[in-house]
Amino acid sequence: HRDLHSFPTRRSSDLFESYRRKLVLLIDRLLDIIDQNPDYTNFTMDGQAVPIPDYIEMRPENEDRIHKAIEAGKISVGPMYVLPDEYLVSGESLIRNFMLGHKIAEKYGSPMKAGYIPDPFGHIAQLPQILSGFDVPTVLFARGFGNEFEDLGLDLEFSWDAPGKAASIIGVHLLKGYGSVAALSEDKNKDGIYLGALNRIQHTTKELGSHSKTGYVILNNGTDHLFAQPHIPDIVKQWNNLKAAEFGKLVQADFGYYSKLLVPYKDQLKHYCGELHGGKYQYLLSGVYSARMWIKQENWRVQTILERYTEPICALSHYLTKATSPYPSSMLWNAWAKLLQNHPHDSICGCSIDEVHDIDMKARFFQAGELGLEIMKESIMDLSSFINIDDLQGERFGFLVFNPLPWERSEIVRIRLFLPKDFPGDIIDEGMKIFDEEGKEYRFELQACKVEPRINFGDIQTFSIDIYIDKMPAFGYRVLYLYPGETSELNETPTDSTPLAGGNWIENEFYKVIINDNGSFNLIDKKAQTTYPNLCSIEDVGDWGDEYDFSGPKATQKDTVIRSTNIMAKWNLRAGPIKATADITYSLMIPHGLDEKNERKQRLEESDPTQFRIYLELPISRPIVQIKLEWNNESLDHRVQAIFPTNLKSNTVEADGHFYVIPRDVHRPKDEKWEQKWLPSHPQQ
């Protein structure tokens, strides 16, 4: 499968290598076809570049052959590195995807200048602007249209505009999917004519031609896993001899060739603006947004490391230190490549088999994240070497706090402090103070903590310190000093903004959170004088679906909905100098799974208590409630949701998207004739 075409890892699965072996066979045979038949004019690598380095790693002796084929246009690669799911990855990662695809394609020739992105589960509104930024004038896709295609009277080719008219490209709706003439028959009649193949091409041409504004029809001779068909040039010749006069000439070429034919018609096309997130013509499969949540969490973690920490700090360090060492461009691209290899739509969506996710993807996430952190650490060390941190002959401990964001912010920062066992004095019993280089004192909270065994390199004491730092400048730093053995009067003195806690509530200057008996909570917004009741209750239902989609019970099936509304929760509340916290726990009896012996008509009666933990935090002087929800899932075939009723009435919801805040209509469209019925499940960043 496409998502398996990626660099191997040290823990690469047998499944990966079995599919890479098929890739090697495919390209071996393709190169032989190209060498033996000059009329075989093109094979397209699915809009990706990643199969090429994969192949060359296994067949280095064929690098010159594949180089010549790409350079001659016989094999088309790019413009992307992999075909991602656009919604589940960041906007920046989409740009890096195109950059890396272009880098690989340009090494051997040039990238295909057509956005062939047929199979992802919908498309973002800003895709036209991203493609336009890489001088790609078209995008060809199969999934995503709802009723808009018919309501707007669009043709197969239309002008797809980015929000705000920032850019415009030609969209091509692959109404017959991305394999419209895949696996053409090799059978000939007694006259040597590929009659079955010609008839299929004729039927598809007529069907698609009736929707075309330009008169050009794209026919896709390929789909997942299929090898090149060596008889295609003969079919093209026979068509042009027998059918061209009536139906037009047939050409074997790539999507870039097709795009050039469409560009002169751009001003004649009807316009569409917005995302493509409907399931009228193809399944949209929005259930993947919550499939294997660990994948989404790991992807967000590694993306954040590379985008928000490693690269900004690395660039700043390289500029300010005047490059004491070369900028680590190759290492950064290595980290990005490993992360992007996890972004194909069947990978990041979590809908492949276990080996793909649990072996290959886990290893790539780990390697990309560790490499990003290591590069960042080296850059911070370079920066810190230019900053004077004076410990006054061991009387104080200095540490550097850096704001990697381009705006001023106030934040609670957590650091870990390592002290020898024989350190004079006990900072928990005897106290400590924290000042900056200008003598300003800071509020903090201190507690002992454990660290990973590999860091515990001797007889040391380990502490976690949370420090509230206000008005940290953009891309700025502050040197703080810890003075042990002194009691902080500032920490002991409450102010109007100091968080508070009572019997069943916690509070800061912006919000008050009241814990209900069942573990949900009411949120009081002091400024707006509004209360939001019963937030974060839990609802568990049976799931008859697969790794692509949730499916509730059908007519012959029944389910018991399990809710946390009638249970008794326990909680621990705490208020410190810089935050108030609530730690809420309770159990729900969740069935083990569907009853397989009873034809999956209902869930099993056997159930075990499932422990839920809801951790709330109200930080000082910040209008935010931080929520962490944890549970140990040991049941199958179910869906867990945290419910946050807002009691708001609105026609639209605005969600954080990719370089755009995307408005979405909350009302169900007319979906009677849709391939997949509309679901109120939508992604956000």
PDB file of C-alpha atoms in Angstrom, residues 39-44 73-74 76 112 218-221 232 236 250-259 261:
ATOM      1  CA  ASP A  39       6.362   3.816 -27.367  1.00  0.00           C
ATOM      2  CA  TYR A  40       5.704   3.293 -23.659  1.00  0.00           C
ATOM      3  CA  THR A  41       5.767   6.997 -22.854  1.00  0.00           C
ATOM      4  CA  ASN A  42       4.872   7.400 -19.173  1.00  0.00           C
ATOM      5  CA  PHE A  43       4.216   5.840 -15.783  1.00  0.00           C
ATOM      6  CA  THR A  44       3.173   8.068 -12.855  1.00  0.00           C
ATOM      7  CA  GLY A  73       9.710  12.075 -18.564  1.00  0.00           C
ATOM      8  CA  LYS A  74       9.045   8.344 -18.836  1.00  0.00           C
ATOM      9  CA  SER A  76       6.740  11.048 -13.276  1.00  0.00           C
ATOM     10  CA  MET A 112       5.231  16.606 -12.007  1.00  0.00           C
ATOM     11  CA  ILE A 218      -8.512  12.074 -18.060  1.00  0.00           C
ATOM     12  CA  LEU A 219      -8.488   8.251 -17.885  1.00  0.00           C
ATOM     13  CA  ASN A 220      -6.686   6.634 -14.958  1.00  0.00           C
ATOM     14  CA  ASN A 221      -5.031   3.331 -15.891  1.00  0.00           C
ATOM     15  CA  ILE A 232      -0.960   0.202 -23.192  1.00  0.00           C
ATOM     16  CA  VAL A 236      -3.378   3.684 -27.716  1.00  0.00           C
ATOM     17  CA  LEU A 250      -5.784   9.114 -26.999  1.00  0.00           C
ATOM     18  CA  VAL A 251      -2.412   9.980 -25.423  1.00  0.00           C
ATOM     19  CA  GLN A 252      -0.390   8.097 -22.805  1.00  0.00           C
ATOM     20  CA  ALA A 253       1.000  10.851 -20.593  1.00  0.00           C
ATOM     21  CA  ASP A 254       1.079  12.127 -17.006  1.00  0.00           C
ATOM     22  CA  PHE A 255      -1.158  14.522 -15.110  1.00  0.00           C
ATOM     23  CA  GLY A 256       1.231  17.400 -15.794  1.00  0.00           C
ATOM     24  CA  TYR A 257       0.574  17.004 -19.540  1.00  0.00           C
ATOM     25  CA  TYR A 258      -3.167  17.014 -18.851  1.00  0.00           C
ATOM     26  CA  SER A 259      -2.845  20.119 -16.656  1.00  0.00           C
ATOM     27  CA  LEU A 261      -4.175  21.339 -21.673  1.00  0.00           C
TER      28      LEU A 261
END
